[in-house]
CSV table of C-alpha atoms and ligand atoms in Angstrom, one decimal:
chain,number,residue,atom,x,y,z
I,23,UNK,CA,112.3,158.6,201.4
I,24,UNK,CA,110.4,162.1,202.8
I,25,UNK,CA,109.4,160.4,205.6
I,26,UNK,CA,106.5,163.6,206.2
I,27,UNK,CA,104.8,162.7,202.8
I,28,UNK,CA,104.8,159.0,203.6
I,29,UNK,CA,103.0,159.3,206.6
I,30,UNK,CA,100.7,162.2,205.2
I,31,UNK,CA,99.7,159.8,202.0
I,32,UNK,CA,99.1,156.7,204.2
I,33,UNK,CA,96.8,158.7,206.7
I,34,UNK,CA,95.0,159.7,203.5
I,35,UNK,CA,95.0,156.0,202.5
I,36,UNK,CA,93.7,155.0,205.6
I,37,UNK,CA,91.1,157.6,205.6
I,38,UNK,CA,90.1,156.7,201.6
I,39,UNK,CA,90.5,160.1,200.7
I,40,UNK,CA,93.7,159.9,198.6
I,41,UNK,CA,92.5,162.0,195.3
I,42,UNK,CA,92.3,160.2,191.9
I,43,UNK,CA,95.0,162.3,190.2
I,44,UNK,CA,98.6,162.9,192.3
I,45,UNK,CA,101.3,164.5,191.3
I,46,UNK,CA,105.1,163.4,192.8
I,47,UNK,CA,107.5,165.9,192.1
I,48,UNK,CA,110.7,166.6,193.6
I,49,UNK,CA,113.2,164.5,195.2
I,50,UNK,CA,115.1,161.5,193.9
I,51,UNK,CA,113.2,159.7,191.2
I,52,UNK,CA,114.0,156.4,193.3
I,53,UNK,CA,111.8,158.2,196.2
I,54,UNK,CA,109.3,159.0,193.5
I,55,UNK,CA,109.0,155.4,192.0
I,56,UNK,CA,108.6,153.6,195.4
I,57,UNK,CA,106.2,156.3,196.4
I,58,UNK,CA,104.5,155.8,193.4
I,59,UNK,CA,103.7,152.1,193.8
I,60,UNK,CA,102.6,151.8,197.2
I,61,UNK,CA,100.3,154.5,196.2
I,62,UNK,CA,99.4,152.6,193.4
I,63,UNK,CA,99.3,149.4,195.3
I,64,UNK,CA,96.9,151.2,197.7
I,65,UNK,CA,94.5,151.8,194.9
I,66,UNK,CA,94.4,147.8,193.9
I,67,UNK,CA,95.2,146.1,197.0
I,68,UNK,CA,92.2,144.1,198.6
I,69,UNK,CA,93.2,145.3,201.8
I,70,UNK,CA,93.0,149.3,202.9
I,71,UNK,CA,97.0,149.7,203.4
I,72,UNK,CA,98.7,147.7,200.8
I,73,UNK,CA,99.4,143.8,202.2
I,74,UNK,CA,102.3,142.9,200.0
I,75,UNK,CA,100.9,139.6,199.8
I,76,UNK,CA,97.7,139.9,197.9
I,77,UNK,CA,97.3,138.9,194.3
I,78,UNK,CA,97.7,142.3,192.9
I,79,UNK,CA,100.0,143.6,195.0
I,80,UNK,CA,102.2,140.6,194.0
I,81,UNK,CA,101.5,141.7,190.4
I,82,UNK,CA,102.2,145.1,191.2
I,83,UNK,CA,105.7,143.7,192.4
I,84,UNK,CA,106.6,141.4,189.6
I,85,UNK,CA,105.2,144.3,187.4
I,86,UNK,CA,102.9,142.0,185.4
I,87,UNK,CA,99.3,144.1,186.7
I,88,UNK,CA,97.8,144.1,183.9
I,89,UNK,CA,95.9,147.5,185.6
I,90,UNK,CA,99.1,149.0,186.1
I,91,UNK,CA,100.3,151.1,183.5
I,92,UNK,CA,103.7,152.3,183.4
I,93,UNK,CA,104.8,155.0,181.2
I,94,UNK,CA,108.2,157.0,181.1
I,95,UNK,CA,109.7,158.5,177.8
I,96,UNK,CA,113.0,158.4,179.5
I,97,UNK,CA,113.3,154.4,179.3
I,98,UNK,CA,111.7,155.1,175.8
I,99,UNK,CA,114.7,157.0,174.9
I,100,UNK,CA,112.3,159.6,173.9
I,101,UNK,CA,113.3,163.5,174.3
I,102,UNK,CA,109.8,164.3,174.9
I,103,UNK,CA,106.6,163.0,176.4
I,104,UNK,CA,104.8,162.7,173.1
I,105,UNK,CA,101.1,163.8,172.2
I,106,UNK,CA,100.5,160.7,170.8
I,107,UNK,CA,101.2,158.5,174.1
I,108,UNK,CA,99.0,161.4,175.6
I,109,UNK,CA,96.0,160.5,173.5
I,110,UNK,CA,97.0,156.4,173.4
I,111,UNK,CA,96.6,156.9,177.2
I,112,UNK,CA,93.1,158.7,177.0
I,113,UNK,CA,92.0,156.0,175.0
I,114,UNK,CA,93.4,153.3,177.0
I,115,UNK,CA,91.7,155.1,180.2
I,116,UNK,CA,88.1,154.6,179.4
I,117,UNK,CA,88.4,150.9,179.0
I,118,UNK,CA,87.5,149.1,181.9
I,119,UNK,CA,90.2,147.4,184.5
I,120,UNK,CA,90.8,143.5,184.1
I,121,UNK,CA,91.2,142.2,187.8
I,122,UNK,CA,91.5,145.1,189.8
I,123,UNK,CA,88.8,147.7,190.8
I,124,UNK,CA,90.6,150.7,189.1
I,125,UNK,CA,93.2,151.2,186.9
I,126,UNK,CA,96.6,153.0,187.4
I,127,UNK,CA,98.5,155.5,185.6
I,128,UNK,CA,101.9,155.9,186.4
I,129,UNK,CA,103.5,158.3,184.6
I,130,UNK,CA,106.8,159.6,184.4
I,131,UNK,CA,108.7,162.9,183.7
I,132,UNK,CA,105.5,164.7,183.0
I,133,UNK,CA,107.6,167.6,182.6
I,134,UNK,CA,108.7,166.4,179.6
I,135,UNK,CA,105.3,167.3,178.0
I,136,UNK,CA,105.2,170.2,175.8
I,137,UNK,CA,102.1,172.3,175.7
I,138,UNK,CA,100.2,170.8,173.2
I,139,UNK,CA,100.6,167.1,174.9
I,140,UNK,CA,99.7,168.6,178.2
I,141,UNK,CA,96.4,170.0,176.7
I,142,UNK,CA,95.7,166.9,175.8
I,143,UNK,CA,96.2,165.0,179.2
I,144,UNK,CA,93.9,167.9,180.7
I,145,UNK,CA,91.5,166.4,178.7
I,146,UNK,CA,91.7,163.3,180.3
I,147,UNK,CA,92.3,164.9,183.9
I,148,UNK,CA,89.0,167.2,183.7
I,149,UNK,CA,86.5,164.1,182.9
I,150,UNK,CA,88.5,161.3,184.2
I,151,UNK,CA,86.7,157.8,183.9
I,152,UNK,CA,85.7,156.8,187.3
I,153,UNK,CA,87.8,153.9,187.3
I,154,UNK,CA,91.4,155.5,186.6
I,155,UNK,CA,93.6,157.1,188.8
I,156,UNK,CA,96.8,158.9,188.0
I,157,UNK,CA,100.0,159.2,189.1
I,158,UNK,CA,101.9,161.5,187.6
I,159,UNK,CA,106.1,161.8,188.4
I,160,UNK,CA,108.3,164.6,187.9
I,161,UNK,CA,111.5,166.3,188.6
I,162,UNK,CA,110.4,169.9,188.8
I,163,UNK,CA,106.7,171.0,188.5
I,164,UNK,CA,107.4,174.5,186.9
I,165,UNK,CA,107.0,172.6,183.4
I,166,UNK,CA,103.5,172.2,184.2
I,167,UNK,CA,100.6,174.1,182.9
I,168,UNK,CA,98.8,176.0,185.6
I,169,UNK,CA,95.7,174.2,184.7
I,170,UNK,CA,97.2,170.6,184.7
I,171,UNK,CA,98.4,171.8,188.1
I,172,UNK,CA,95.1,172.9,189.2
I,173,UNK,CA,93.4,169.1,188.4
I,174,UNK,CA,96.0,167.4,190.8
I,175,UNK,CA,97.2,167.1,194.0
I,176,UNK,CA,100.7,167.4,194.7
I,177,UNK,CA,103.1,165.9,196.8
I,178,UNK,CA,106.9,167.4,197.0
I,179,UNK,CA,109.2,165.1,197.9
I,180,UNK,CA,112.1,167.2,198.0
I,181,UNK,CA,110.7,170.0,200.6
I,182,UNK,CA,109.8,169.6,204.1
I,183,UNK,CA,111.2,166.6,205.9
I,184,UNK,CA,113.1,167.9,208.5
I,185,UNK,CA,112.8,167.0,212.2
I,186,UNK,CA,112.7,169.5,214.4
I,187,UNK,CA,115.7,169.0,216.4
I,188,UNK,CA,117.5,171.5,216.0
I,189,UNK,CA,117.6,174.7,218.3
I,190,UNK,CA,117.1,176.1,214.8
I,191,UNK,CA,114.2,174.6,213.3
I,192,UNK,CA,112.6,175.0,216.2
I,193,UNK,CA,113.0,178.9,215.7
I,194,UNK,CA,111.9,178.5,212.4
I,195,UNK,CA,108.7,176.8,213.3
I,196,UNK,CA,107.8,178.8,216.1
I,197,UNK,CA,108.0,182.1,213.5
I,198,UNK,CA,105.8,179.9,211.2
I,199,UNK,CA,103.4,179.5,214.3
I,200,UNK,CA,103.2,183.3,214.7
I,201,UNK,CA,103.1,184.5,211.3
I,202,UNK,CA,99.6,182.4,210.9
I,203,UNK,CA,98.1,183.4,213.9
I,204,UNK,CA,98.9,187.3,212.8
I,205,UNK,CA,97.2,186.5,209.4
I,206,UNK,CA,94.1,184.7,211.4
I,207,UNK,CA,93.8,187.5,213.8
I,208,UNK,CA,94.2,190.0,210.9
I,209,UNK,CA,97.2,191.7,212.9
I,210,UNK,CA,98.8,192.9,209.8
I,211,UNK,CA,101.5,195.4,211.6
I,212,UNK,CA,102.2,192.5,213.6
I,213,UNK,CA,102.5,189.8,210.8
I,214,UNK,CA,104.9,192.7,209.2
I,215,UNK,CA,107.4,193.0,212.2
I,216,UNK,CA,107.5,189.2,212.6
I,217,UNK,CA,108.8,189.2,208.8
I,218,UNK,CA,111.6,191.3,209.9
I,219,UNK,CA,113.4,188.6,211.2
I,220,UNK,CA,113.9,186.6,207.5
I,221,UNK,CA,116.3,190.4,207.0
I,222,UNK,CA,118.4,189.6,209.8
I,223,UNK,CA,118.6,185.8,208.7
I,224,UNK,CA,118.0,184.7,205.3
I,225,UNK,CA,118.2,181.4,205.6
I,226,UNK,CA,115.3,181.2,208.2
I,227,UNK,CA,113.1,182.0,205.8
I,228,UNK,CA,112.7,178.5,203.8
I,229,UNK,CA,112.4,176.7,207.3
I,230,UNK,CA,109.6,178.9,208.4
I,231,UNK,CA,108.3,178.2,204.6
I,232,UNK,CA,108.0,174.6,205.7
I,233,UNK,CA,107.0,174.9,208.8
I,234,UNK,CA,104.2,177.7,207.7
I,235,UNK,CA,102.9,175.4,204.8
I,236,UNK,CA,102.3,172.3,206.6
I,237,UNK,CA,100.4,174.5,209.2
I,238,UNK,CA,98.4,175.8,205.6
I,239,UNK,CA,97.8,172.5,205.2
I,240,UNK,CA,96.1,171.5,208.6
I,241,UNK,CA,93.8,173.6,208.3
I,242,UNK,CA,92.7,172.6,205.0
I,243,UNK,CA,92.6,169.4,207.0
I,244,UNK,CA,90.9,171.1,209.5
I,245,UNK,CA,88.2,172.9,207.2
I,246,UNK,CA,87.1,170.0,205.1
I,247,UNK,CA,86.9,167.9,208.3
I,248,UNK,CA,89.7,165.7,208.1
I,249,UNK,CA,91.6,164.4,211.2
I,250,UNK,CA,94.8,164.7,209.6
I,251,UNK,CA,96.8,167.2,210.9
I,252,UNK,CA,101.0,167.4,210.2
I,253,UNK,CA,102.3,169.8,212.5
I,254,UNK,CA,102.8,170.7,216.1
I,255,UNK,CA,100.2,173.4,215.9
I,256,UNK,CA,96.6,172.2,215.5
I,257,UNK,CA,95.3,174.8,216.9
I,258,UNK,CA,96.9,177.3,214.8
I,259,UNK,CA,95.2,175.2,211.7
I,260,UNK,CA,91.7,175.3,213.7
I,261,UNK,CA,92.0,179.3,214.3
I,262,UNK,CA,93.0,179.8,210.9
I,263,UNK,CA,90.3,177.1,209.6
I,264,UNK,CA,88.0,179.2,211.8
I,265,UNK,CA,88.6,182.5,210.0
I,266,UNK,CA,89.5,182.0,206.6
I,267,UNK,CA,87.6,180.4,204.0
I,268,UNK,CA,88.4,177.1,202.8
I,269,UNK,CA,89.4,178.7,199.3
I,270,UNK,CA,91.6,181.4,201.0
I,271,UNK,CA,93.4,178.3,202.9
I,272,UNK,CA,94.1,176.3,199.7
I,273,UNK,CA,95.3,179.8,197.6
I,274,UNK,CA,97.9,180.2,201.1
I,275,UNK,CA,99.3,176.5,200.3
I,276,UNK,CA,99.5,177.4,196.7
I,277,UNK,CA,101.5,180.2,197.5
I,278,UNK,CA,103.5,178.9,199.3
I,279,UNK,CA,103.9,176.1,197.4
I,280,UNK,CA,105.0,178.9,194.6
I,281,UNK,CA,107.2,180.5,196.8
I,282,UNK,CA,109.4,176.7,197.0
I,283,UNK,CA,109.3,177.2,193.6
I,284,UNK,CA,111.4,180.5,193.2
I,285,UNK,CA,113.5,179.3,196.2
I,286,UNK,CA,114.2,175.8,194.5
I,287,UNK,CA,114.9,177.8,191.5
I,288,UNK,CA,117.7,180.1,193.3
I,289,UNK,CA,115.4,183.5,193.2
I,290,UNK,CA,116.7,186.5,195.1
I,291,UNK,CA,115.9,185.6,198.5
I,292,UNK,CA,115.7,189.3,199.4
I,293,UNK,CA,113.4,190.0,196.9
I,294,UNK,CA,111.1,186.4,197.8
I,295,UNK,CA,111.1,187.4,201.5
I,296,UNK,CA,109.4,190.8,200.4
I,297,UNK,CA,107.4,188.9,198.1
I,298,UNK,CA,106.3,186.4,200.5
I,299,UNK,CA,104.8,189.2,202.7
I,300,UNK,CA,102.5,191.0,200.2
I,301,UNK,CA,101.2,187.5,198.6
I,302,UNK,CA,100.3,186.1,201.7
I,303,UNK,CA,98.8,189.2,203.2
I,304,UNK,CA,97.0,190.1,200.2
I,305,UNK,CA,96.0,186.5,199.9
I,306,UNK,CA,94.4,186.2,204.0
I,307,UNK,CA,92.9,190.1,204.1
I,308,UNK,CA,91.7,190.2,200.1
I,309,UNK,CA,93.7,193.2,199.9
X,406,ZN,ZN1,97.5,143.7,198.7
């Protein structure tokens, strides 16, 4: 299990502000179905962390939550994700849970949903009862339309946990730590020459990735108030919270998060590097 994204989703658990539509992509789909229903146990359990031991998180367990609704073509022995399950599912979402206080979604291989399906979900995701929530699972995200992507928040499981242990990663981060204090200072022929170092060594560059996102993320955190903060440098995330606006933080995490993307999808790294520099300067100076 991405030991980073289970402690990131149970700090938003404990802070009830886990969002009503998730998306788990990446990773093993075992990691993705156990993260899937503690999350879901989260939203039903009596208790703020799930117990284990409540009534419907035993249900959960058993699988007989009558709440709990568990969809994957996969096990359906269906090649898609039909339109029709997508428009059962919208149906099913506006009647009201039995025991629990919400009903849960969990869906599988969203990726598997051809356009027309996924305009349908969107539907569903863009005025969403306010007693459903929705997990949605899949292997890679770049299936997904950019508006679906837009309505949820995404987890990836397969990016990121690393411990910095290594002399290496440690390198890595500390770049990451410059780079965003040259973009919240505006110190653009600074944030320039720090890049140099992914053309000496190319494989730097997807650690400092890492490292730079989860610092994008803090100050997110950091800018809509929350106390949750990921890595070692909280007051990077405060300077750049300072600085940038809130939107300009969430378009770096995108970008970022596009940039994992290409790299997950064996893209020139050369030509990522050089891309990474003019998205994420553009992105910080409007330029
Ligand atoms: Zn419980």
């Amino acid at each position: 299990m991405n030991n980073k994204v289970l402690d990131m989703v149970t700090e938003l658990i404990k802070n009830k502000r886990l969002p009503h539509a998730i998306l788990l992509h990446s990773g093993s789909p075992a990691d993705r179905d156990e993260l899937a229903l503690y999350i879901a146990s989260s939203f039903i359990c009596t208790d703020t962390l799930p117990c284990g031991i409540c009534k419907n998180c035993m249900k959960l367990k058993n699988g007989s939550h009558p709440d709990v609704i568990i969809f994957d073509p996969v096990e359906k022995k269906e090649k898609t994700f039909k339109v029709d399950i997508v428009r059962e599912i919208r149906a099913d979402s506006h009647i009201l849970p039995n025991e629990a206080v919400c009903k849960v979604y969990i869906l599988k291989n969203v990726d598997k949903m051809n356009v027309s399906a996924q305009n349908a979900f969107l539907k569903t995701l863009e005025e969403p009862p306010a007693h459903t929530r929705f997990i949605l699972l899949c292997e890679s995200r770049a299936a997904l339309l950019e508006t679906i992507m837009s309505r949820v928040t995404p987890f990836n499981l397969g990016a990121g946990d690393y411990t910095l242990t290594n002399e290496y990663a440690l390198k890595a981060d500390e770049l990451a730590n410059e780079l965003a204090c040259a973009l919240a200072e505006v110190t653009e022929l600074h944030f320039m020459q720090l890049t140099s170092a992914f053309e000496k060594d190319k494989d730097l560059f997807p650690l400092t990735l890492t490292s730079l996102q989860l610092i994008f993320r803090d100050a997110v955190a950091v800018s809509t108030g929350s106390k949750l903060t990921l890595s070692r440098h909280e007051d990077t995330a405060k300077l750049l919270a300072s600085k940038l606006s809130l939107k300009t933080l969430i378009n770096l995490v995108d970008n970022t998060e596009h940039l994992f993307d290409c790299l997950n999808k064996n893209a020139n790294k050369n030509l990522l590097t050089t891309r990474f520099c003019s998205v994420l300067r553009n992105t910080a100076y409007g330029g």
